[in-house]
Coordinates of C-alpha atoms in Angstrom, one line a residue:
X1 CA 20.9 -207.5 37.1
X2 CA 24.3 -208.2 36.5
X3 CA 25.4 -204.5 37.8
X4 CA 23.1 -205.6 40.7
X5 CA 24.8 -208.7 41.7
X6 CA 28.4 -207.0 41.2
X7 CA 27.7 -204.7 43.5
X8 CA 26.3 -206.7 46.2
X9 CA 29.8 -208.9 46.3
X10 CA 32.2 -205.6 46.3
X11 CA 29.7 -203.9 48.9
X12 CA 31.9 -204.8 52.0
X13 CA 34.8 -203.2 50.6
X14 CA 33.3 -200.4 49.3
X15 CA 31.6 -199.5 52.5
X16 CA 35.9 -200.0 54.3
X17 CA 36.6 -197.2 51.3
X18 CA 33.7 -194.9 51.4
X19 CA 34.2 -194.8 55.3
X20 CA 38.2 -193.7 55.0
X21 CA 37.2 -191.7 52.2
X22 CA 35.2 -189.7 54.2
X23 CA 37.6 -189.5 57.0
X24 CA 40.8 -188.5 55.3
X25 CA 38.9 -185.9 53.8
X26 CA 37.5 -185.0 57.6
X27 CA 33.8 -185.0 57.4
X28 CA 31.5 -186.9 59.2
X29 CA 28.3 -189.3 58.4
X30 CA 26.1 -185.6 58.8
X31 CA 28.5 -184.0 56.4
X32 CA 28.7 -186.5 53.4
X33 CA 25.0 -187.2 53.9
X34 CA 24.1 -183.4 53.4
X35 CA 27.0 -183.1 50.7
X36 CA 25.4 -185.7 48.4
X37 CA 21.9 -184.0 49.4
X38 CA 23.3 -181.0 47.1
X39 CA 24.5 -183.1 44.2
X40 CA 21.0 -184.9 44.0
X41 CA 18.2 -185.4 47.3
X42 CA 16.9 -188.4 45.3
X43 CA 19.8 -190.4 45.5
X44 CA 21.3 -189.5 48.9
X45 CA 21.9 -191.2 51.8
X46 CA 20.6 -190.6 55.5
X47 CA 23.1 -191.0 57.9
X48 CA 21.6 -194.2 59.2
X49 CA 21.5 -195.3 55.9
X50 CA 25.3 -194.3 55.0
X51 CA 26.5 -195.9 58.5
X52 CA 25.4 -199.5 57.1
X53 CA 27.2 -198.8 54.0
X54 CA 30.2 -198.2 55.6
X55 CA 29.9 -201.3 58.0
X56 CA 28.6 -203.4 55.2
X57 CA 25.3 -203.6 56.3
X58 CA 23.6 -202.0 52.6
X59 CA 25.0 -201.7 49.4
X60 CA 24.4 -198.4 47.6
X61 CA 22.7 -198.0 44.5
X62 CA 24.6 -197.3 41.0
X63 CA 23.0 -194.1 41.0
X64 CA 24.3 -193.5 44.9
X65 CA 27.4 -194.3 43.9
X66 CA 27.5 -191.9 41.4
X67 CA 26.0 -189.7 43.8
X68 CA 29.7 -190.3 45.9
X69 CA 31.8 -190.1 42.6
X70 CA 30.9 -186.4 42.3
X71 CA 31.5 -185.8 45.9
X72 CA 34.4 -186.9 46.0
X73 CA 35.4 -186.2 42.6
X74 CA 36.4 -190.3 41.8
X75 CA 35.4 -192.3 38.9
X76 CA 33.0 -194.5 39.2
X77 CA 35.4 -197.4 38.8
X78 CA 37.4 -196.3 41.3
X79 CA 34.6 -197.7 44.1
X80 CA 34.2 -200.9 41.7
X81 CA 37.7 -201.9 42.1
X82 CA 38.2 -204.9 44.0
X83 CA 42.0 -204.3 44.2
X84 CA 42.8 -200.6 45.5
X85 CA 45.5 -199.4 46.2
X86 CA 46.5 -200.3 50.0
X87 CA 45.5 -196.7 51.7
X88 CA 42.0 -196.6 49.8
X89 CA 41.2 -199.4 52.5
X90 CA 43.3 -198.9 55.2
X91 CA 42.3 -196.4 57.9
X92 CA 44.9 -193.7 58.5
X93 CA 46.1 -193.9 62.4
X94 CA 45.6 -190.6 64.3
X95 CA 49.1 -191.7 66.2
X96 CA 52.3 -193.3 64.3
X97 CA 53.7 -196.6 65.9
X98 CA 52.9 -200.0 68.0
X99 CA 51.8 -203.1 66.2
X100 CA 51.0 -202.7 62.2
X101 CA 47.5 -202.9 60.8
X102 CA 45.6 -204.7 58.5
X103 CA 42.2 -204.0 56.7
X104 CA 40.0 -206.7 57.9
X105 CA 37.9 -207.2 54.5
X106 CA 35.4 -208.3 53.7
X107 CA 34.4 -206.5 56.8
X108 CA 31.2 -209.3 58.1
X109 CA 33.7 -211.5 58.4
X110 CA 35.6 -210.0 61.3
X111 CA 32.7 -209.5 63.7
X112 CA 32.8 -210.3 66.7
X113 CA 30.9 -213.6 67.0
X114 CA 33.1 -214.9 63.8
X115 CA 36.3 -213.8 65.5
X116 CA 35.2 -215.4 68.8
X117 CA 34.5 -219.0 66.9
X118 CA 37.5 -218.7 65.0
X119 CA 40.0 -217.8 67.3
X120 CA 40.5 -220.6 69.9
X121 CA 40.8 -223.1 66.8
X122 CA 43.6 -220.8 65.3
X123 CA 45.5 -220.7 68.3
X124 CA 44.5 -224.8 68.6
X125 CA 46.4 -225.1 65.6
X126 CA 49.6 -223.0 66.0
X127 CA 50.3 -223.9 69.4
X128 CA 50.0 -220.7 70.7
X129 CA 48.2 -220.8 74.5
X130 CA 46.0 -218.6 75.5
X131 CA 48.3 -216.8 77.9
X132 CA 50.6 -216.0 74.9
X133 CA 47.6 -214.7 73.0
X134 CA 46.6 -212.5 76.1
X135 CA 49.8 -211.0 76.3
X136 CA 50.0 -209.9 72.3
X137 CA 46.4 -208.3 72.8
X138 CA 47.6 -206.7 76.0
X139 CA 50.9 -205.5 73.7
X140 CA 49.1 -203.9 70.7
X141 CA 47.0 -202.4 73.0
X142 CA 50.0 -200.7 74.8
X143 CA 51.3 -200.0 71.6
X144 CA 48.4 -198.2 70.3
X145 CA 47.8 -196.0 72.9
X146 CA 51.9 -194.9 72.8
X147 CA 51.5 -196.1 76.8
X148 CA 49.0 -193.4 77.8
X149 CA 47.4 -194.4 80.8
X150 CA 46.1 -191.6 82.8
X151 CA 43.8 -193.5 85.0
X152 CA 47.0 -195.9 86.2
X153 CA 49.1 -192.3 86.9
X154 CA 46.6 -191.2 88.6
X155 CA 46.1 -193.8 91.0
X156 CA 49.7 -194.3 91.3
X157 CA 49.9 -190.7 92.2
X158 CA 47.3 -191.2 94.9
X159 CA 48.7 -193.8 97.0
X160 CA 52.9 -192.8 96.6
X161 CA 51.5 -189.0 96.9
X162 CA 54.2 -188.4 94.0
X163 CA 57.3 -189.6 95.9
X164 CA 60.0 -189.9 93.6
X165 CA 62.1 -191.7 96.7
X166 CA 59.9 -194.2 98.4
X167 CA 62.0 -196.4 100.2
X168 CA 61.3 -200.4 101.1
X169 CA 60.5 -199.2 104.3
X170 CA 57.7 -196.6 102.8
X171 CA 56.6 -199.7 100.7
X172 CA 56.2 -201.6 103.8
X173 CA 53.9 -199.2 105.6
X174 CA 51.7 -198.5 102.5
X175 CA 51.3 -202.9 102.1
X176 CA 50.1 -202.3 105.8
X177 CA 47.6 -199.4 105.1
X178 CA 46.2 -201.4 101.8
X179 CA 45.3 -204.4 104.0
X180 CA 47.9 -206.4 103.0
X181 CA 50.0 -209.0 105.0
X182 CA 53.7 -210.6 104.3
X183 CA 54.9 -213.5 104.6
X184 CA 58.5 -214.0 103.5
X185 CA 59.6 -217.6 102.3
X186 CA 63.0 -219.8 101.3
X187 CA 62.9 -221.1 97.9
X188 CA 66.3 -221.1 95.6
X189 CA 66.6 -220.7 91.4
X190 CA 65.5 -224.1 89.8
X191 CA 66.0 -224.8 86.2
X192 CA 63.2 -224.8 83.5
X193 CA 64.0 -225.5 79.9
X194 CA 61.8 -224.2 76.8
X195 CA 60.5 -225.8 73.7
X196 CA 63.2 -225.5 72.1
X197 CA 65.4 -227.3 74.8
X198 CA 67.2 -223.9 75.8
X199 CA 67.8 -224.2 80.0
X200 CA 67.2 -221.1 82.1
X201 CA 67.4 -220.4 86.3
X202 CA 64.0 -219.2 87.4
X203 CA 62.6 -218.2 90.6
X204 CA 59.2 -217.6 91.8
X205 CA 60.2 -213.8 94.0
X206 CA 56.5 -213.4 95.5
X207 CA 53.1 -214.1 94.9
X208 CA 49.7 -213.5 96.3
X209 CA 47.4 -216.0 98.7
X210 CA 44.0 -215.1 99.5
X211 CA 42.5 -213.1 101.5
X212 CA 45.7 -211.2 101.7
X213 CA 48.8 -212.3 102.2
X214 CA 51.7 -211.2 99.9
X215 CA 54.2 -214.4 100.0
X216 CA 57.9 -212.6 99.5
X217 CA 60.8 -214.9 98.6
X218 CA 63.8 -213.7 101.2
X219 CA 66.3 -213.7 98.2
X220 CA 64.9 -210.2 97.7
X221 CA 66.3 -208.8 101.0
X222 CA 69.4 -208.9 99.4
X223 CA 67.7 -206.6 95.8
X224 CA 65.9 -204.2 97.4
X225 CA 65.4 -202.6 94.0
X226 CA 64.1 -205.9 93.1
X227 CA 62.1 -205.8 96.3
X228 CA 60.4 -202.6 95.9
X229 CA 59.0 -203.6 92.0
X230 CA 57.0 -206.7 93.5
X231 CA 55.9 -204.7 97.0
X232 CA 54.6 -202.2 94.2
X233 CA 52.8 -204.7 91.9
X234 CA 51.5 -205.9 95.0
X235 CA 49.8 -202.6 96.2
X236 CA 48.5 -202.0 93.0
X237 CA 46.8 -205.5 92.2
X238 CA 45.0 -204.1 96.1
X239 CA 44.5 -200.9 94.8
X240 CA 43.1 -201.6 91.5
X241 CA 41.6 -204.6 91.6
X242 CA 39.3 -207.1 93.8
X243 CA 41.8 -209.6 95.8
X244 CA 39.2 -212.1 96.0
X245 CA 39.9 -214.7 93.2
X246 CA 43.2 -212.8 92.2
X247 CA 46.0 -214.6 91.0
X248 CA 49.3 -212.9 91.1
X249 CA 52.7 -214.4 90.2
X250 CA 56.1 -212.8 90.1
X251 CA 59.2 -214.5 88.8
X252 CA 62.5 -213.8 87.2
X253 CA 64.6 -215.9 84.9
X254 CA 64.8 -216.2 81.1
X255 CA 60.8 -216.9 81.3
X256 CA 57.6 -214.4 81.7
X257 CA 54.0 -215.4 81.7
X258 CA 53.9 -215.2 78.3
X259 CA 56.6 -217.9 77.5
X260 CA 55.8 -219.8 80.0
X261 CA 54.9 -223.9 79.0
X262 CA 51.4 -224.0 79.1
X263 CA 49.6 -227.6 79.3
X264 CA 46.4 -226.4 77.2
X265 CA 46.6 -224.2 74.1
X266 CA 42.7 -223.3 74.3
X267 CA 42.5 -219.8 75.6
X268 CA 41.0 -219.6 78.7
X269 CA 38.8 -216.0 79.5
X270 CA 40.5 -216.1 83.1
X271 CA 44.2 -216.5 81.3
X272 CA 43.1 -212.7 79.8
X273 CA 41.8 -211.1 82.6
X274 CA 45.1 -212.4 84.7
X275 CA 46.9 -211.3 82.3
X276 CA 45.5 -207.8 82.2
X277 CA 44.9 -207.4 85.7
X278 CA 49.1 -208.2 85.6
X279 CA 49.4 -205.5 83.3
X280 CA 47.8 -202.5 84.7
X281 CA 49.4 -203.6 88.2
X282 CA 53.2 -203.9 86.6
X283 CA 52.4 -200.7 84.9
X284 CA 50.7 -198.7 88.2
X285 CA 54.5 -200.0 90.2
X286 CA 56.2 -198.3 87.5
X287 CA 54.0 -195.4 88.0
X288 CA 54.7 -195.7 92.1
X289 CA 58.1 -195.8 91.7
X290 CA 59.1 -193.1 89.1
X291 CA 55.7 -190.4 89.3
X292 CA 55.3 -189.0 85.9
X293 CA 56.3 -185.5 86.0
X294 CA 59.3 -185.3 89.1
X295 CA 60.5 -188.6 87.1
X296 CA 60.4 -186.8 83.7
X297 CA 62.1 -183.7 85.5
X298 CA 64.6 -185.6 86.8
X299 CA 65.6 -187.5 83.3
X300 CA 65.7 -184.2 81.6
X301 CA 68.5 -182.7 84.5
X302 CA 70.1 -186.1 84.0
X303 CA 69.9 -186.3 79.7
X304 CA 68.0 -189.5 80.3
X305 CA 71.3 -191.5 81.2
X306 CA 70.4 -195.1 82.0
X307 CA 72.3 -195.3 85.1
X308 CA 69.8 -193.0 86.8
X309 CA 68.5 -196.0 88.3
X310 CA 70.7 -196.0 90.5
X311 CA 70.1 -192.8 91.8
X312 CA 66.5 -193.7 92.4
X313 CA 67.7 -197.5 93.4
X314 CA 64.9 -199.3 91.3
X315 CA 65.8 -201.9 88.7
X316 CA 67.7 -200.4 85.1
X317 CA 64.1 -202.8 83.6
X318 CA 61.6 -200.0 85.7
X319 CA 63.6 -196.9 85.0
X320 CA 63.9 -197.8 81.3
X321 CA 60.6 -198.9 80.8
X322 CA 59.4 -195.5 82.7
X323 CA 61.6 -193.4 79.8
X324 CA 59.0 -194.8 77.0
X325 CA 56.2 -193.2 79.0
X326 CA 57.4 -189.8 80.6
X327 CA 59.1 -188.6 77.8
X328 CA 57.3 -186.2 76.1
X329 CA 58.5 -187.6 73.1
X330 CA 56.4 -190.3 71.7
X331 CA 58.1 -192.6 69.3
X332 CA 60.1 -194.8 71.7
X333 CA 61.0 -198.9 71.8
X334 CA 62.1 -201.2 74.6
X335 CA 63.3 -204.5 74.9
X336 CA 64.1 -206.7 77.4
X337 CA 65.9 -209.4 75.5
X338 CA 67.3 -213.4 76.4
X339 CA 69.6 -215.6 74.6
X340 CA 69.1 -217.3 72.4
X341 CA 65.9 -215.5 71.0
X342 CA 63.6 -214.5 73.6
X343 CA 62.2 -211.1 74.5
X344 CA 60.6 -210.8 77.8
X345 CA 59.3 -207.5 77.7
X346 CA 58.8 -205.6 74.2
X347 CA 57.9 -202.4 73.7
X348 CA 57.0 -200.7 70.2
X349 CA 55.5 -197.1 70.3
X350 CA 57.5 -196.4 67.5
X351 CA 56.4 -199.8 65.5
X352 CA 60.0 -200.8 65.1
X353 CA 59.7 -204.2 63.7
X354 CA 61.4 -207.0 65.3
X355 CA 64.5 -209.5 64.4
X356 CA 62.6 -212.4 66.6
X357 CA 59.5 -212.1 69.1
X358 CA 58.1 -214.2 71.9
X359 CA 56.1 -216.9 70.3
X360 CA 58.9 -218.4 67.9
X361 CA 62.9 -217.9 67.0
X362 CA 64.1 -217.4 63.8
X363 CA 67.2 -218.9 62.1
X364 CA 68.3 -215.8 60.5
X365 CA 67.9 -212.9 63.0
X366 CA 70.5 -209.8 61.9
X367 CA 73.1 -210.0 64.2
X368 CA 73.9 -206.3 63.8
X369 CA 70.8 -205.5 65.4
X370 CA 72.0 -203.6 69.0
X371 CA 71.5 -205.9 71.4
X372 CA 72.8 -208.9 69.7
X373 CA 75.6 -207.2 69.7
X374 CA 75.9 -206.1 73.3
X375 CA 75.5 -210.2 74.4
X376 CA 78.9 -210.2 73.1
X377 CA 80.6 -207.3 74.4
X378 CA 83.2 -207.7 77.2
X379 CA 82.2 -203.9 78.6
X380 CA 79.8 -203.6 81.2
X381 CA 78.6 -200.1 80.4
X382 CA 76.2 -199.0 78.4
X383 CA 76.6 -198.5 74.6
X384 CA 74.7 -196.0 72.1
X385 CA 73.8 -197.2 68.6
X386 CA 73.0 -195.8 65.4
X387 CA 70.9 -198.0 62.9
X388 CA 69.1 -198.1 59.7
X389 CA 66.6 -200.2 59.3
X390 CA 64.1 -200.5 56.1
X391 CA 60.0 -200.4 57.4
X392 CA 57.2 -200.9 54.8
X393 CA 60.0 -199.6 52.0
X394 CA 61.2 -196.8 53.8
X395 CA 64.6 -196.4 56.0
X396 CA 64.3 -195.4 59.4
X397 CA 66.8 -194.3 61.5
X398 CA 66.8 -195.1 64.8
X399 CA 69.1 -194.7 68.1
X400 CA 68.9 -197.0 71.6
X401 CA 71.6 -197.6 74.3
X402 CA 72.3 -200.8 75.5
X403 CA 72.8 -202.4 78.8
X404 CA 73.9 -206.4 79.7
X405 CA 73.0 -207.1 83.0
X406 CA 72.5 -210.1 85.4
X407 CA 68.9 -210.5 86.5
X408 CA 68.3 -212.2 90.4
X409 CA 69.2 -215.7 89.0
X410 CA 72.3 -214.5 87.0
X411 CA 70.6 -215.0 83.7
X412 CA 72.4 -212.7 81.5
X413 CA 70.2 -210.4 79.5
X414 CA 69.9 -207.4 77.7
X415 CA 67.7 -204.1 78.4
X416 CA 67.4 -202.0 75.4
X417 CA 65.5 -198.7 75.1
X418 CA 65.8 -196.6 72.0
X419 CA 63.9 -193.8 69.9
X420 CA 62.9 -193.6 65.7
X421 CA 64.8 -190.4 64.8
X422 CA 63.2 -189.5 61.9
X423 CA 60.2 -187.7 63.6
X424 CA 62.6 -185.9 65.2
X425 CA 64.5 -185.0 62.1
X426 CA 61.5 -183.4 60.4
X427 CA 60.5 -181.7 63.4
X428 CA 63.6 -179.6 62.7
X429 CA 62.8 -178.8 59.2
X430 CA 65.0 -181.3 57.8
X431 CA 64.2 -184.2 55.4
X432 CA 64.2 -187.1 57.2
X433 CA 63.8 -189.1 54.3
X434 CA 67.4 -187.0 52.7
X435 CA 69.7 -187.7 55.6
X436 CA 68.7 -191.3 56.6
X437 CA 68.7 -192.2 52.5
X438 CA 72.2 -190.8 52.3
X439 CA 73.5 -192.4 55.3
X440 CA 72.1 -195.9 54.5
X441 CA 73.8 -195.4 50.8
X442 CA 77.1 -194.7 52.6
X443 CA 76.6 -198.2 54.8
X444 CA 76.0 -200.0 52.2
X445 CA 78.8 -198.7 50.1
X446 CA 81.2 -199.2 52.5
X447 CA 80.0 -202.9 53.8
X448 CA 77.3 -202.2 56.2
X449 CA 78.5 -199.9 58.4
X450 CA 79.7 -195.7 58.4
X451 CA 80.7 -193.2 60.1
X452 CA 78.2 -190.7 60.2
X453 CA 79.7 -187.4 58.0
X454 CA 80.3 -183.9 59.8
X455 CA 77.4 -182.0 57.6
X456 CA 75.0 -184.8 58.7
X457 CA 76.1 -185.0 62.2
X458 CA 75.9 -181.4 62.8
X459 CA 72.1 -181.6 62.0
X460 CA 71.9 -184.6 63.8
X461 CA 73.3 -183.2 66.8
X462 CA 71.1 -180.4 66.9
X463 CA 68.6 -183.0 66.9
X464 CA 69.9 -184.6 69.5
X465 CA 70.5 -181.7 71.8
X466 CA 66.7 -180.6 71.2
X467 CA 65.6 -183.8 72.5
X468 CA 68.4 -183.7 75.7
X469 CA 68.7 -187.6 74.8
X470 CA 72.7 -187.8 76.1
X471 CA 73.2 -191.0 74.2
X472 CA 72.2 -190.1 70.8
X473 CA 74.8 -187.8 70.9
X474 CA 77.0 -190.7 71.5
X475 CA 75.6 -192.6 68.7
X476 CA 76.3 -190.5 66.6
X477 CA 79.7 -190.7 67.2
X478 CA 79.9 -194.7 66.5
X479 CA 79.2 -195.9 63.4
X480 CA 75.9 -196.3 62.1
X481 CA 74.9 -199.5 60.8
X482 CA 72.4 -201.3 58.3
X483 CA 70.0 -203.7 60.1
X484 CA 67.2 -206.2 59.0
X485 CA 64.7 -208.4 60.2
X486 CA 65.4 -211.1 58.9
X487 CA 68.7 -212.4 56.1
X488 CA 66.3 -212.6 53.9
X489 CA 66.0 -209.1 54.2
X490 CA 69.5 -208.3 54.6
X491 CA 70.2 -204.8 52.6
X492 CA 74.1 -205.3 52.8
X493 CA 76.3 -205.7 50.1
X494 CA 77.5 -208.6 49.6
X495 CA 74.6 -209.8 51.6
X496 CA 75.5 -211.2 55.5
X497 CA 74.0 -214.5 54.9
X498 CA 75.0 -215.4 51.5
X499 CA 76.6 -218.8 51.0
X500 CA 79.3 -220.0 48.7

């Protein structure tokens, strides 16, 4: 009875361990069922059976279990323990990168009528509105999916037949043919301040009025880059969704719908679906404006420099944003960052953890981190940066370039796109893990920051030159430094942010 009873409280992580078993090990329900059929019919599993197990549904038997244990060749104990070690619980992701995981044990508890009860009440209590919420499930959902949207190219493709040089005035003419109207209006920047008393200029640029008017401030006649982004999100909110009921906002300034003051922190279904619907919309303008494969031709005959926006005049924002999609390489980040501590847009394919997010600041973000360091640069240009930052106990090495920039309402900000190298570096045959330990022991050792040495750069310039990334070549002649999250964190000897 005892055995019974211990069972029945461990059964929802054993069925999260018996499920990743089985997958790490690639066989499916019909394959482990018919596998323990050979070690003993009596004591097997049907599929339908096994499926509860792993959801939580049944708990095996002791003599089923033993019935896995020579499957899989474990110890009994080893599905008793209530403490595993982290991957015997933790599903293995078929693609590195975007927002990290957690094994939701005990597993009934994260249905989805619990998690809808408990949700609104945990946002309640932190403050955080619904909108914000929206926008971090909208995130880890770009994140996990490394920003493959086929269904968004393709209708992108459709309507700008693949135009890599549509014009405001070919904007224009495809509003007309989508059924839309404009209507352009005078409004100037006002100022908006956050909760934490920080003032910024905003300006509402366009937004839609039902049946089907398209509002367009007449500041933008002066951007047409500018202009062409919100004509775009505008044909795609027509394209893709119902404009009846639609609400659709465009603004600039230090703030974004997900920062935004909001006067009710109880998330609100329509909050989601606005939020979404803004998504897929900002995501089909990018798609418009730079078409997947003449965009991804024409970065590789220009080495991915930033300034190809101009070439294309669209915003630096769309054509770096656009990099982290085309590329055919997939571990890419982007950030679109505000002083003090905001980020406007983020991006993580690569799961690059951050030195401050959206919903909150932090006192002790590293200051060495790339863009921090561009707010204070006097050069205009664009700069390339080698870091090395620790993630989950292991350093990564990772390259970005740079760019400060005014945005409509001459709110400085910085645009930062940038790659995890270490993919790349065992692509070539080369231990990642080797050259980025060795550099980070040379940081350290000499304060924080190195320049990179000739055996490693050579490698690393191979690496470079495979990927026809022009500005990791230019990291890697700057120094590379040691970065944290957080001073807490801070690997630097002496430490950044010790005192006295």
């Amino acid at each position: 009875m005892k055995k019974s009873s211990e069972l029945m409280r461990k059964s929802h992580f054993l069925g999260t361990k018996i499920r990743n078993l089985r997958k790490r090990n690639h066989l499916t329900l019909e394959d482990l069922s018919a596998r323990c059929i050979r070690v003993d019919p009596h004591t097997a599993p049907s599929v339908s059976y096994l499926s509860m197990i792993e959801r939580g549904k049944r708990t095996p038997s002791s003599d089923m279990l033993e019935n896995f244990a020579e499957v899989f060749q474990k110890p009994l104990s080893w599905f008793l323990d209530t403490d595993p070690e982290p991957d015997a619980i933790t599903p293995q992701k078929g693609r590195s990168g975007g927002i990290e995981g957690m094994a939701l044990e005990p597993n009934f508890l994260f249905s989805n009528d619990i998690l809808q009860i408990a949700i609104p009440e945990m946002l309640s209590q932190t403050g955080i509105s619904g909108r914000q919420f929206a926008h971090l499930l909208i995130r880890a959902h770009q994140e996990h999916h490394q920003n493959h949207f086929p269904d968004l190219e393709r209708a992108a493709d459709e309507v700008g037949d693949k135009n890599l040089y549509l014009s405001v005035e070919d904007l224009m003419v495809l509003i007309k043919k989508h059924g839309l109207k404009l209507s352009w209006y005078d409004e100037v920047p006002n100022e908006v301040m956050d909760d934490s008393g920080h003032v910024f200029n905003h300006l509402i640029t366009s937004y839609f009025e039902e049946p089907n008017v398209v509002h367009v401030n007449r500041l933008l006649e002066k951007n047409p880059a500018r202009l062409k982004y919100d004509l775009a999100v505008h044909i795609g909110h027509s394209v893709l969704h119902e404009l009846k009921g639609l609400r659709c906002v465009l603004r600039t300034g230090g703030f974004n719908t997900a920062v935004l003051p909001a006067s009710d922190t109880t998330p609100n279904a329509q909050d989601i679906l606005t939020a979404w619907h803004d998504f897929e919309s900002s995501f089909f303008a990018g798609a418009l404006l730079c078409p997947k494969v003449a965009y991804r031709q024409l970065l590789d005959s220009y080495g991915y420099e930033i300034d190809i926006h101009q070439h294309l005049n669209i915003s630096p924002s769309v054509a770096m944003r656009r990099m982290t999609v085309v590329s055919p390489y997939p571990h890419w980040h982007y950030f679109d960052a505000y002083l003090p501590g905001k980020l406007k847009a983020v991006y993580r394919g690569n799961g690059i953890p951050l030195p401050w997010g959206n919903m909150r600041s932090v006192e002790d973000p590293c200051q060495h981190w790339a863009v921090f360091r561009k707010f204070v640069a006097q050069s205009q240009q664009s700069s390339a940066q080698l870091s090395i930052l620790n993630v989950n106990g292991k350093p990564h090495l990772y390259c970005c370039e740079s760019l400060k920039v005014n945005d409509l309402v001459e709110n400085a900000h910085v645009l930062c796109a940038g790659i995890d190298l270490n993919p790349a570096i065992d692509a070539q045959g080369i231990s990642a893990d080797e050259v980025v330990q060795e550099l980070q022991a040379l940081c350290i050792k000499q304060g924080g920051a190195s320049v990179v040495p000739w055996h490693l750069k050579k490698q690393l310039m191979s690496v470079a030159k495979i990927l026809n990334i022009n500005w990791i070549d230019r990291g890697i002649n700057n120094d590379v430094r040691v970065i944290c999250t957080r001073g807490t964190a801070c690997p630097r000897q002496p430490s950044c942010y010790e005192t006295g």
